[in-house]
mmCIF file of C-alpha atoms in Angstrom:
data_model
loop_
_atom_site.group_PDB
_atom_site.id
_atom_site.type_symbol
_atom_site.label_atom_id
_atom_site.label_comp_id
_atom_site.label_asym_id
_atom_site.label_seq_id
_atom_site.Cartn_x
_atom_site.Cartn_y
_atom_site.Cartn_z
ATOM 1 C CA MET G 335 15.553 33.494 -0.344
ATOM 2 C CA GLN G 336 15.386 30.817 2.342
ATOM 3 C CA SER G 337 12.048 28.993 2.419
ATOM 4 C CA LEU G 338 9.819 29.119 5.469
ATOM 5 C CA THR G 339 10.264 25.347 5.854
ATOM 6 C CA SER G 340 14.039 25.796 6.170
ATOM 7 C CA LYS G 341 13.705 28.752 8.565
ATOM 8 C CA LEU G 342 11.430 26.770 10.865
ATOM 9 C CA ARG G 343 13.338 23.484 10.762
ATOM 10 C CA PRO G 344 13.903 22.361 14.392
ATOM 11 C CA LYS G 345 17.446 22.333 15.752
ATOM 12 C CA ARG G 346 16.571 19.890 18.502
ATOM 13 C CA LEU G 347 14.800 16.525 18.295
ATOM 14 C CA GLU G 348 12.342 17.467 21.040
ATOM 15 C CA GLU G 349 11.017 20.257 18.784
ATOM 16 C CA VAL G 350 9.936 17.795 16.069
ATOM 17 C CA VAL G 351 6.153 17.567 15.669
ATOM 18 C CA GLY G 352 4.639 14.094 16.103
ATOM 19 C CA GLN G 353 6.484 10.745 15.912
ATOM 20 C CA GLU G 354 5.958 10.113 19.638
ATOM 21 C CA HIS G 355 6.686 6.420 19.080
ATOM 22 C CA LEU G 356 10.297 7.350 18.208
ATOM 23 C CA ILE G 357 10.874 10.644 20.033
ATOM 24 C CA GLY G 358 10.483 11.242 23.777
ATOM 25 C CA GLU G 359 11.587 9.730 27.059
ATOM 26 C CA ASN G 360 13.060 6.254 26.558
ATOM 27 C CA LYS G 361 12.264 6.372 22.805
ATOM 28 C CA ILE G 362 14.929 5.163 20.403
ATOM 29 C CA LEU G 363 15.810 8.393 18.564
ATOM 30 C CA THR G 364 15.964 10.369 21.810
ATOM 31 C CA LYS G 365 18.195 7.693 23.339
ATOM 32 C CA ILE G 366 20.640 8.122 20.432
ATOM 33 C CA ILE G 367 21.269 11.651 21.704
ATOM 34 C CA SER G 368 21.291 10.861 25.416
ATOM 35 C CA SER G 369 23.743 7.968 24.909
ATOM 36 C CA ASN G 370 25.724 9.750 22.147
ATOM 37 C CA ASN G 371 25.578 6.471 20.242
ATOM 38 C CA MET G 372 24.631 6.955 16.605
ATOM 39 C CA PHE G 373 23.941 4.175 14.101
ATOM 40 C CA SER G 374 22.679 3.974 10.514
ATOM 41 C CA PHE G 375 18.978 3.529 9.786
ATOM 42 C CA ILE G 376 16.150 4.117 7.310
ATOM 43 C CA LEU G 377 13.343 6.606 7.883
ATOM 44 C CA TYR G 378 10.319 5.494 5.911
ATOM 45 C CA GLY G 379 7.144 7.526 5.642
ATOM 46 C CA ALA G 380 4.887 9.766 3.589
ATOM 47 C CA PRO G 381 6.097 13.165 2.375
ATOM 48 C CA GLY G 382 6.145 15.902 5.010
ATOM 49 C CA THR G 383 6.324 13.621 8.056
ATOM 50 C CA GLY G 384 9.749 14.893 9.176
ATOM 51 C CA LYS G 385 12.418 12.653 7.664
ATOM 52 C CA THR G 386 14.892 15.442 6.792
ATOM 53 C CA THR G 387 13.992 17.358 9.949
ATOM 54 C CA ILE G 388 14.818 14.404 12.207
ATOM 55 C CA ALA G 389 18.127 13.748 10.447
ATOM 56 C CA SER G 390 19.275 17.382 10.679
ATOM 57 C CA ALA G 391 18.206 17.653 14.335
ATOM 58 C CA LEU G 392 20.201 14.524 15.203
ATOM 59 C CA ALA G 393 23.294 15.858 13.432
ATOM 60 C CA ASN G 394 22.968 19.197 15.200
ATOM 61 C CA GLU G 395 22.567 17.744 18.706
ATOM 62 C CA LEU G 396 25.335 15.181 18.228
ATOM 63 C CA ASP G 397 27.542 17.898 16.697
ATOM 64 C CA TYR G 398 28.210 15.818 13.583
ATOM 65 C CA LYS G 399 28.639 17.189 10.106
ATOM 66 C CA PHE G 400 25.445 16.885 8.091
ATOM 67 C CA LYS G 401 25.384 16.143 4.372
ATOM 68 C CA ILE G 402 22.437 15.576 2.035
ATOM 69 C CA LEU G 403 22.565 13.615 -1.214
ATOM 70 C CA ASN G 404 19.778 12.363 -3.439
ATOM 71 C CA ALA G 405 20.109 8.764 -4.616
ATOM 72 C CA VAL G 406 18.571 9.714 -7.955
ATOM 73 C CA ASN G 407 21.378 11.995 -9.111
ATOM 74 C CA CYS G 408 24.348 11.615 -6.756
ATOM 75 C CA SER G 409 27.515 10.276 -8.377
ATOM 76 C CA LYS G 410 30.083 7.790 -7.132
ATOM 77 C CA LYS G 411 32.427 10.737 -6.575
ATOM 78 C CA ASP G 412 29.809 12.546 -4.460
ATOM 79 C CA LEU G 413 29.465 9.495 -2.254
ATOM 80 C CA THR G 414 33.175 8.749 -1.888
ATOM 81 C CA ASN G 415 33.903 12.411 -1.087
ATOM 82 C CA VAL G 416 31.502 12.312 1.855
ATOM 83 C CA ILE G 417 32.968 9.006 3.044
ATOM 84 C CA GLU G 418 36.533 10.364 2.868
ATOM 85 C CA GLU G 419 35.503 13.506 4.729
ATOM 86 C CA SER G 420 34.005 11.364 7.479
ATOM 87 C CA LYS G 421 37.227 9.354 7.785
ATOM 88 C CA ARG G 422 39.560 12.382 7.840
ATOM 89 C CA PHE G 423 37.583 14.633 10.134
ATOM 90 C CA LYS G 424 34.755 14.101 12.573
ATOM 91 C CA LYS G 425 31.914 11.734 11.754
ATOM 92 C CA VAL G 426 29.347 12.655 9.125
ATOM 93 C CA ILE G 427 25.630 11.932 9.106
ATOM 94 C CA LEU G 428 24.654 11.474 5.482
ATOM 95 C CA LEU G 429 21.006 11.834 4.605
ATOM 96 C CA LEU G 430 20.383 9.874 1.416
ATOM 97 C CA ASP G 431 17.045 10.954 0.013
ATOM 98 C CA GLU G 432 15.055 8.667 -2.317
ATOM 99 C CA PHE G 433 17.037 5.836 -0.740
ATOM 100 C CA HIS G 434 15.082 3.153 -2.601
ATOM 101 C CA ARG G 435 16.583 4.494 -5.851
ATOM 102 C CA LEU G 436 20.168 3.762 -4.758
ATOM 103 C CA THR G 437 21.915 1.759 -7.490
ATOM 104 C CA LYS G 438 23.699 -1.546 -6.866
ATOM 105 C CA PRO G 439 27.201 -0.028 -7.373
ATOM 106 C CA MET G 440 26.361 2.731 -4.872
ATOM 107 C CA GLN G 441 25.097 0.165 -2.395
ATOM 108 C CA ASP G 442 28.349 -1.776 -2.765
ATOM 109 C CA ILE G 443 30.312 1.369 -1.885
ATOM 110 C CA LEU G 444 28.215 1.984 1.217
ATOM 111 C CA LEU G 445 28.027 -1.555 2.597
ATOM 112 C CA PRO G 446 31.493 -1.764 4.223
ATOM 113 C CA GLU G 447 31.350 1.871 5.387
ATOM 114 C CA ILE G 448 28.079 1.246 7.205
ATOM 115 C CA GLU G 449 29.351 -2.109 8.494
ATOM 116 C CA PHE G 450 32.317 -0.487 10.278
ATOM 117 C CA ASP G 451 30.596 2.797 11.233
ATOM 118 C CA ASN G 452 32.892 4.856 9.018
ATOM 119 C CA ILE G 453 29.850 6.949 8.179
ATOM 120 C CA TYR G 454 26.342 7.180 9.550
ATOM 121 C CA VAL G 455 23.689 6.922 6.858
ATOM 122 C CA ILE G 456 20.057 7.914 7.258
ATOM 123 C CA GLY G 457 18.167 6.631 4.245
ATOM 124 C CA CYS G 458 14.919 8.514 3.618
ATOM 125 C CA THR G 459 12.209 7.009 1.460
ATOM 126 C CA THR G 460 8.478 7.170 0.850
ATOM 127 C CA GLN G 461 8.573 3.596 -0.493
ATOM 128 C CA ASN G 462 8.265 0.553 1.758
ATOM 129 C CA PRO G 463 11.915 -0.530 2.249
ATOM 130 C CA TYR G 464 10.873 -4.157 2.700
ATOM 131 C CA HIS G 465 9.746 -4.015 -0.939
ATOM 132 C CA SER G 466 12.132 -1.494 -2.460
ATOM 133 C CA VAL G 467 15.539 -1.814 -0.741
ATOM 134 C CA ALA G 468 17.916 -4.684 -1.524
ATOM 135 C CA PRO G 469 18.230 -7.218 1.330
ATOM 136 C CA ALA G 470 22.043 -6.866 1.642
ATOM 137 C CA ILE G 471 21.912 -3.207 2.620
ATOM 138 C CA ARG G 472 18.543 -3.461 4.373
ATOM 139 C CA SER G 473 19.958 -6.029 6.802
ATOM 140 C CA ARG G 474 22.572 -3.480 7.946
ATOM 141 C CA LEU G 475 20.044 -0.741 8.674
ATOM 142 C CA LYS G 476 17.280 -0.454 11.232
ATOM 143 C CA ILE G 477 13.960 0.644 9.730
ATOM 144 C CA PHE G 478 11.802 3.266 11.448
ATOM 145 C CA GLU G 479 8.395 4.127 10.030
ATOM 146 C CA LEU G 480 7.209 7.709 10.460
ATOM 147 C CA LYS G 481 3.499 8.116 11.118
ATOM 148 C CA GLN G 482 1.230 10.533 9.299
ATOM 149 C CA LEU G 483 0.770 13.744 11.271
ATOM 150 C CA ASN G 484 -2.811 14.376 12.370
ATOM 151 C CA GLN G 485 -4.800 17.575 11.899
ATOM 152 C CA THR G 486 -4.404 18.569 15.550
ATOM 153 C CA ASN G 487 -0.596 18.240 15.360
ATOM 154 C CA ILE G 488 -0.455 20.491 12.330
ATOM 155 C CA TYR G 489 -3.050 23.032 13.482
ATOM 156 C CA ASN G 490 -1.331 23.521 16.851
ATOM 157 C CA TYR G 491 2.036 23.951 15.125
ATOM 158 C CA LEU G 492 0.704 26.513 12.637
ATOM 159 C CA LYS G 493 -1.089 28.425 15.394
ATOM 160 C CA ASN G 494 2.165 28.570 17.347
ATOM 161 C CA ILE G 495 4.460 29.696 14.531
ATOM 162 C CA VAL G 496 2.266 32.554 13.250
ATOM 163 C CA THR G 497 3.032 34.321 16.528
ATOM 164 C CA ASN G 498 6.770 34.306 15.705
ATOM 165 C CA GLU G 499 7.341 37.994 14.992
ATOM 166 C CA GLU G 500 10.897 37.441 13.738
ATOM 167 C CA ILE G 501 9.559 35.490 10.763
ATOM 168 C CA PHE G 502 6.021 36.862 10.428
ATOM 169 C CA ASN G 503 6.956 40.532 10.708
ATOM 170 C CA LYS G 504 4.260 42.014 8.469
ATOM 171 C CA ASN G 505 1.034 43.263 9.997
ATOM 172 C CA VAL G 506 -1.029 40.424 8.551
ATOM 173 C CA THR G 507 -3.684 38.459 10.418
ATOM 174 C CA ILE G 508 -4.455 34.863 9.459
ATOM 175 C CA THR G 509 -7.715 33.714 10.982
ATOM 176 C CA ASP G 510 -8.017 30.562 13.041
ATOM 177 C CA GLU G 511 -10.470 29.151 10.496
ATOM 178 C CA VAL G 512 -7.815 29.410 7.774
ATOM 179 C CA LEU G 513 -5.246 27.594 9.915
ATOM 180 C CA ARG G 514 -7.736 24.803 10.551
ATOM 181 C CA GLN G 515 -8.494 24.517 6.836
ATOM 182 C CA ILE G 516 -4.789 24.299 5.965
ATOM 183 C CA SER G 517 -4.351 21.525 8.538
ATOM 184 C CA ILE G 518 -7.159 19.608 6.795
ATOM 185 C CA ASP G 519 -6.067 20.295 3.215
ATOM 186 C CA CYS G 520 -2.464 19.166 3.747
ATOM 187 C CA SER G 521 -3.463 15.517 4.471
ATOM 188 C CA GLY G 522 -0.774 15.120 7.134
ATOM 189 C CA ASP G 523 2.032 16.711 5.107
ATOM 190 C CA MET G 524 3.666 19.370 7.290
ATOM 191 C CA ARG G 525 5.772 20.703 4.415
ATOM 192 C CA PHE G 526 2.636 21.288 2.327
ATOM 193 C CA ALA G 527 0.988 23.071 5.273
ATOM 194 C CA ILE G 528 3.972 25.369 5.900
ATOM 195 C CA THR G 529 4.369 26.136 2.190
ATOM 196 C CA THR G 530 0.669 27.046 1.971
ATOM 197 C CA LEU G 531 1.012 29.317 4.992
ATOM 198 C CA ASP G 532 4.117 30.901 3.467
ATOM 199 C CA ILE G 533 2.299 31.680 0.207
ATOM 200 C CA ILE G 534 -0.778 33.281 1.755
ATOM 201 C CA TYR G 535 1.374 35.360 4.141
ATOM 202 C CA ASN G 536 3.808 36.621 1.486
ATOM 203 C CA THR G 537 1.062 37.465 -1.018
ATOM 204 C CA ALA G 538 -1.010 39.363 1.552
ATOM 205 C CA LYS G 539 -1.014 43.142 1.806
ATOM 206 C CA ASN G 540 0.154 44.893 4.935
ATOM 207 C CA GLU G 541 -2.581 45.147 7.589
ATOM 208 C CA GLU G 542 -4.701 42.609 5.710
ATOM 209 C CA THR G 543 -6.762 39.894 7.415
ATOM 210 C CA ILE G 544 -6.860 36.557 5.583
ATOM 211 C CA THR G 545 -10.376 35.149 5.978
ATOM 212 C CA ILE G 546 -11.525 31.681 4.991
ATOM 213 C CA GLU G 547 -13.340 33.159 1.969
ATOM 214 C CA MET G 548 -10.148 34.850 0.776
ATOM 215 C CA PHE G 549 -8.170 31.661 1.351
ATOM 216 C CA ASN G 550 -10.615 29.540 -0.652
ATOM 217 C CA ASN G 551 -10.516 32.054 -3.511
ATOM 218 C CA LEU G 552 -6.750 31.515 -3.810
ATOM 219 C CA SER G 553 -7.432 27.914 -4.961
ATOM 220 C CA LEU G 554 -4.158 26.592 -3.542
ATOM 221 C CA GLY G 555 -5.467 23.045 -3.719
ATOM 222 C CA VAL G 556 -5.553 20.012 -1.475
ATOM 223 C CA TYR G 557 -2.641 17.640 -1.028
ATOM 224 C CA LYS G 558 -3.479 14.109 -2.194
ATOM 225 C CA ASN G 559 -1.413 11.291 -0.799
ATOM 226 C CA TYR G 560 -2.321 8.936 -3.652
ATOM 227 C CA ASP G 561 0.546 7.250 -5.488
ATOM 228 C CA ASP G 562 -0.163 4.271 -7.736
ATOM 229 C CA ASN G 563 3.318 2.887 -7.033
ATOM 230 C CA GLY G 564 3.341 3.446 -3.289
ATOM 231 C CA ASP G 565 1.998 1.947 -0.084
ATOM 232 C CA TYR G 566 -0.962 4.322 0.033
ATOM 233 C CA PHE G 567 -2.249 2.833 -3.221
ATOM 234 C CA TYR G 568 -1.905 -0.787 -2.090
ATOM 235 C CA ASP G 569 -3.211 -0.048 1.408
ATOM 236 C CA THR G 570 -6.312 1.668 0.000
ATOM 237 C CA ILE G 571 -7.036 -1.218 -2.368
ATOM 238 C CA SER G 572 -6.525 -3.690 0.486
ATOM 239 C CA ALA G 573 -8.840 -1.755 2.818
ATOM 240 C CA PHE G 574 -11.435 -1.508 0.030
ATOM 241 C CA GLN G 575 -11.614 -5.257 -0.535
ATOM 242 C CA LYS G 576 -11.443 -6.136 3.167
ATOM 243 C CA SER G 577 -14.295 -3.731 3.959
ATOM 244 C CA ILE G 578 -16.517 -5.320 1.302
ATOM 245 C CA ARG G 579 -15.490 -8.787 2.498
ATOM 246 C CA GLY G 580 -16.377 -7.712 6.035
ATOM 247 C CA SER G 581 -19.831 -6.450 4.918
ATOM 248 C CA ASP G 582 -19.146 -2.894 6.170
ATOM 249 C CA VAL G 583 -20.983 -0.900 3.523
ATOM 250 C CA ASN G 584 -19.973 2.512 4.884
ATOM 251 C CA ALA G 585 -16.257 1.700 4.998
ATOM 252 C CA SER G 586 -16.565 0.168 1.515
ATOM 253 C CA LEU G 587 -18.041 3.396 0.144
ATOM 254 C CA TYR G 588 -15.386 5.492 1.903
ATOM 255 C CA TYR G 589 -12.503 3.580 0.309
ATOM 256 C CA LEU G 590 -14.326 3.615 -3.022
ATOM 257 C CA ALA G 591 -14.493 7.411 -2.691
ATOM 258 C CA LEU G 592 -10.722 7.563 -2.079
ATOM 259 C CA LEU G 593 -10.116 5.524 -5.210
ATOM 260 C CA ILE G 594 -12.586 7.598 -7.239
ATOM 261 C CA ASP G 595 -10.846 10.755 -6.031
ATOM 262 C CA SER G 596 -7.591 9.334 -7.403
ATOM 263 C CA GLY G 597 -9.228 8.942 -10.820
ATOM 264 C CA ASP G 598 -7.990 5.354 -11.200
ATOM 265 C CA LEU G 599 -11.061 3.742 -12.802
ATOM 266 C CA ASP G 600 -9.216 0.717 -14.215
ATOM 267 C CA THR G 601 -7.921 -0.356 -10.807
ATOM 268 C CA ILE G 602 -11.377 -0.032 -9.238
ATOM 269 C CA CYS G 603 -12.936 -2.164 -11.969
ATOM 270 C CA ARG G 604 -10.290 -4.892 -11.761
ATOM 271 C CA ARG G 605 -10.659 -5.098 -7.992
ATOM 272 C CA LEU G 606 -14.455 -5.290 -8.162
ATOM 273 C CA SER G 607 -14.191 -8.244 -10.558
ATOM 274 C CA VAL G 608 -11.856 -10.038 -8.168
ATOM 275 C CA ILE G 609 -14.124 -9.373 -5.183
ATOM 276 C CA ALA G 610 -17.201 -10.700 -6.994
ATOM 277 C CA TYR G 611 -15.645 -14.118 -7.504
ATOM 278 C CA GLU G 612 -13.259 -14.333 -4.542
ATOM 279 C CA ASP G 613 -15.445 -13.092 -1.695
ATOM 280 C CA ILE G 614 -19.059 -13.479 -2.824
ATOM 281 C CA GLY G 615 -18.502 -16.375 -5.195
ATOM 282 C CA LEU G 616 -20.929 -19.267 -5.143
ATOM 283 C CA ALA G 617 -23.059 -17.688 -2.403
ATOM 284 C CA ASN G 618 -24.474 -15.314 -5.014
ATOM 285 C CA PRO G 619 -23.469 -16.508 -8.511
ATOM 286 C CA ASN G 620 -25.580 -13.819 -10.191
ATOM 287 C CA ILE G 621 -23.280 -11.111 -8.836
ATOM 288 C CA GLY G 622 -20.667 -11.715 -11.567
ATOM 289 C CA PRO G 623 -22.847 -10.513 -14.488
ATOM 290 C CA PHE G 624 -24.126 -7.663 -12.305
ATOM 291 C CA VAL G 625 -20.545 -6.510 -11.653
ATOM 292 C CA ASP G 626 -19.613 -6.857 -15.335
ATOM 293 C CA SER G 627 -22.590 -4.712 -16.301
ATOM 294 C CA ALA G 628 -21.708 -2.028 -13.738
ATOM 295 C CA ILE G 629 -18.069 -2.005 -14.904
ATOM 296 C CA ASN G 630 -19.115 -1.615 -18.551
ATOM 297 C CA SER G 631 -21.407 1.267 -17.617
ATOM 298 C CA ALA G 632 -18.695 2.951 -15.530
ATOM 299 C CA LYS G 633 -16.133 2.715 -18.328
ATOM 300 C CA MET G 634 -18.614 3.986 -20.895
ATOM 301 C CA LEU G 635 -19.607 6.942 -18.716
ATOM 302 C CA GLY G 636 -16.194 7.842 -17.310
ATOM 303 C CA PHE G 637 -15.797 10.086 -14.278
ATOM 304 C CA PRO G 638 -17.625 11.790 -12.669
ATOM 305 C CA GLU G 639 -20.752 9.825 -13.696
ATOM 306 C CA ALA G 640 -18.939 6.483 -13.291
ATOM 307 C CA ARG G 641 -19.262 6.923 -9.537
ATOM 308 C CA ILE G 642 -22.982 6.064 -9.796
ATOM 309 C CA PRO G 643 -22.796 2.452 -11.139
ATOM 310 C CA LEU G 644 -19.691 1.911 -8.983
ATOM 311 C CA ALA G 645 -21.589 2.920 -5.843
ATOM 312 C CA ASN G 646 -24.470 0.636 -6.825
ATOM 313 C CA ILE G 647 -22.255 -2.408 -7.187
ATOM 314 C CA VAL G 648 -20.155 -1.730 -4.096
ATOM 315 C CA ILE G 649 -23.281 -1.509 -1.930
ATOM 316 C CA GLN G 650 -24.564 -4.743 -3.502
ATOM 317 C CA LEU G 651 -21.221 -6.524 -2.943
ATOM 318 C CA ALA G 652 -20.861 -5.348 0.642
ATOM 319 C CA LEU G 653 -24.357 -6.466 1.611
ATOM 320 C CA SER G 654 -24.344 -9.744 -0.323
ATOM 321 C CA VAL G 655 -23.925 -13.110 1.389
ATOM 322 C CA LYS G 656 -20.295 -14.238 1.181
ATOM 323 C CA SER G 657 -18.447 -17.437 0.310
ATOM 324 C CA ASN G 658 -14.812 -18.107 -0.525
ATOM 325 C CA SER G 659 -15.353 -21.824 -1.181
ATOM 326 C CA ALA G 660 -14.454 -21.525 -4.888
ATOM 327 C CA ILE G 661 -11.060 -19.858 -4.347
ATOM 328 C CA VAL G 662 -10.277 -22.314 -1.546
ATOM 329 C CA ALA G 663 -11.188 -25.221 -3.852
ATOM 330 C CA ILE G 664 -8.981 -24.126 -6.750
ATOM 331 C CA ASP G 665 -6.098 -23.316 -4.384
ATOM 332 C CA ASN G 666 -6.415 -26.800 -2.910
ATOM 333 C CA ALA G 667 -6.199 -28.265 -6.411
ATOM 334 C CA LEU G 668 -3.172 -26.097 -7.307
ATOM 335 C CA ASP G 669 -1.449 -27.084 -4.091
ATOM 336 C CA THR G 670 -2.042 -30.749 -4.903
ATOM 337 C CA ILE G 671 -0.427 -30.268 -8.319
ATOM 338 C CA LYS G 672 2.660 -28.734 -6.681
ATOM 339 C CA ARG G 673 2.935 -31.645 -4.257
ATOM 340 C CA ASN G 674 2.081 -34.286 -6.868
ATOM 341 C CA PRO G 675 3.554 -33.060 -10.177
ATOM 342 C CA LYS G 676 3.368 -36.523 -11.775
ATOM 343 C CA PHE G 677 -0.032 -37.667 -12.963
ATOM 344 C CA ASN G 678 -1.566 -39.876 -15.626
ATOM 345 C CA ILE G 679 -4.936 -38.981 -17.045
ATOM 346 C CA PRO G 680 -7.085 -42.161 -17.122
ATOM 347 C CA SER G 681 -6.957 -43.652 -20.639
ATOM 348 C CA HIS G 682 -10.747 -43.561 -21.149
ATOM 349 C CA LEU G 683 -10.707 -39.742 -20.663
ATOM 350 C CA ARG G 684 -7.941 -39.067 -23.180
ATOM 351 C CA ASP G 685 -8.555 -37.517 -26.577
ATOM 352 C CA ASN G 686 -9.362 -40.008 -29.325
ATOM 353 C CA HIS G 687 -10.172 -37.598 -32.169
ATOM 354 C CA TYR G 688 -7.227 -38.634 -34.302
ATOM 355 C CA ILE G 689 -6.227 -41.678 -36.345
ATOM 356 C CA GLY G 690 -4.450 -44.283 -34.256
ATOM 357 C CA ALA G 691 -5.848 -43.147 -30.903
ATOM 358 C CA ASP G 692 -7.686 -46.461 -30.472
ATOM 359 C CA LYS G 693 -4.442 -48.377 -30.979
ATOM 360 C CA LEU G 694 -3.051 -46.496 -27.970
ATOM 361 C CA GLY G 695 -6.168 -47.292 -25.972
ATOM 362 C CA ASN G 696 -7.116 -43.624 -25.725
ATOM 363 C CA GLY G 697 -10.798 -42.929 -25.204
ATOM 364 C CA LEU G 698 -11.720 -46.614 -25.092
ATOM 365 C CA GLY G 699 -14.289 -47.502 -22.466
ATOM 366 C CA TYR G 700 -15.499 -43.945 -21.935
ATOM 367 C CA LYS G 701 -19.135 -43.805 -20.793
ATOM 368 C CA TYR G 702 -21.161 -40.871 -22.124
ATOM 369 C CA PRO G 703 -23.222 -39.646 -19.116
ATOM 370 C CA HIS G 704 -26.149 -38.383 -21.217
ATOM 371 C CA ASN G 705 -26.833 -41.950 -22.338
ATOM 372 C CA TYR G 706 -27.651 -42.978 -18.757
ATOM 373 C CA PRO G 707 -30.509 -42.260 -16.339
ATOM 374 C CA ASN G 708 -30.209 -38.888 -14.540
ATOM 375 C CA ASN G 709 -27.435 -37.991 -17.043
ATOM 376 C CA TYR G 710 -24.963 -39.656 -14.759
ATOM 377 C CA VAL G 711 -22.846 -42.802 -14.738
ATOM 378 C CA GLN G 712 -20.158 -43.764 -12.288
ATOM 379 C CA GLN G 713 -16.616 -43.891 -13.709
ATOM 380 C CA GLN G 714 -13.125 -42.772 -12.716
ATOM 381 C CA TYR G 715 -12.134 -39.193 -13.536
ATOM 382 C CA LEU G 716 -9.179 -38.359 -11.264
ATOM 383 C CA PRO G 717 -5.726 -39.888 -11.875
ATOM 384 C CA ASN G 718 -5.023 -43.121 -9.982
ATOM 385 C CA ASN G 719 -2.837 -41.399 -7.377
ATOM 386 C CA LEU G 720 -5.557 -38.857 -6.558
ATOM 387 C CA ILE G 721 -8.657 -41.067 -6.367
ATOM 388 C CA ASN G 722 -11.030 -39.857 -3.602
ATOM 389 C CA SER G 723 -9.308 -36.446 -3.349
ATOM 390 C CA ASN G 724 -11.667 -33.693 -2.177
ATOM 391 C CA PHE G 725 -10.960 -30.086 -3.159
ATOM 392 C CA TYR G 726 -14.346 -28.394 -2.828
ATOM 393 C CA THR G 727 -16.191 -28.108 0.476
ATOM 394 C CA PRO G 728 -19.506 -26.276 0.129
ATOM 395 C CA ASN G 729 -20.351 -23.398 2.428
ATOM 396 C CA LEU G 730 -23.716 -24.500 3.758
ATOM 397 C CA THR G 731 -24.610 -21.092 5.179
ATOM 398 C CA ASN G 732 -25.911 -19.882 1.813
ATOM 399 C CA LYS G 733 -28.824 -21.105 -0.284
ATOM 400 C CA ASN G 734 -26.963 -21.669 -3.557
ATOM 401 C CA GLU G 735 -24.274 -23.910 -2.112
ATOM 402 C CA LYS G 736 -26.859 -25.859 -0.152
ATOM 403 C CA THR G 737 -28.369 -26.689 -3.554
ATOM 404 C CA LEU G 738 -24.957 -27.665 -4.939
ATOM 405 C CA ASN G 739 -24.398 -29.865 -1.908
ATOM 406 C CA LEU G 740 -27.725 -31.631 -2.429
ATOM 407 C CA TYR G 741 -26.609 -32.636 -5.916
ATOM 408 C CA MET G 742 -23.233 -33.829 -4.567
ATOM 409 C CA GLU G 743 -25.069 -35.979 -2.018
ATOM 410 C CA PHE G 744 -27.357 -37.313 -4.772
ATOM 411 C CA ILE G 745 -24.300 -38.393 -6.835
ATOM 412 C CA LYS G 746 -22.808 -40.120 -3.780
ATOM 413 C CA LYS G 747 -26.002 -42.115 -3.306
ATOM 414 C CA LEU G 748 -25.953 -43.211 -6.944
ATOM 415 C CA ASN G 749 -22.334 -44.328 -6.529
ATOM 416 C CA ASN G 750 -23.180 -46.345 -3.437
ATOM 417 C CA LYS G 751 -26.022 -48.292 -5.040
#
């Protein structure tokens, strides 16, 4: 039996829900139809945003043949058959799903065909093509990102289609509250929303009214857009750290909640360790042990209790004074090494704990600071070609680094005596 998603699939581009940045007056996909000038491109976006729908609508309005292959399991023969069909008859629009999984040999087959417009390819992928698609084929294809559908888009669409008596021909009433809940639960995935609607309609009795209580009792679940190999994962982690760095405690807790909901405790803990030393750093040096303690507690407890120490530390990190002076300092030093790969450690600093070291001059002349007043004595530490290099610049807006700076100034005064 044909699925509700297939029955409702738009035949015209203007019927597609959302994607106003690509569809509408003077928008690129609409202009393809008005100019009758097709080209190959990649549609990149989350599941249920309309990739297949857009491709089939374009093929229908341009009156091209429409073929669908999946890059995961299509063979060389499958691909060459479609290409030959496009050459012998009218042009074919080939939707290649999971486009990022296309093998190198398959890409080699497609490259010249795309180059000379022998076939029009629409590559569909949930993975960022700038990360997952080889440059050679990516350079021949325009990339269009599909935006997540919002709750209003989906609610309005569901409210409209339930009045279609050709499809919904049973005497079943689905309350407005249920439609709103589906539009929330689907997390922007139209396919998930339509499938949910299909299930509750087909399992309902004739003349039954589906209330929100009945819908919740069905336990059809909520769609989660989390994928530890996809953009959503990396974007959430990025937003989490940037919110803490920006001292927005509420945003920090929100993104922590998203990560907790995913169940990925290890990733949360690794990121918190990074944040403690990258973004708070020397402004609050006690934060490191505090984070370590919270991480140990979270791992010992596991979810759901792990959320408690995690919330404690995220609030503390977000509202702590910040300094990135340490990461800037070490990056300065690493950059210097790249630009100056040759160096000679001063002979008095070299190891002399072996027989014959003194004959090489290693360790000779080294001054042991603890034998001098203030536990300090002036001597050369950097290689000759890096004398007077400065990697660390203290952030004087926080108390701890002001103290560190005072000691640096004290050493300078001793050197200038």
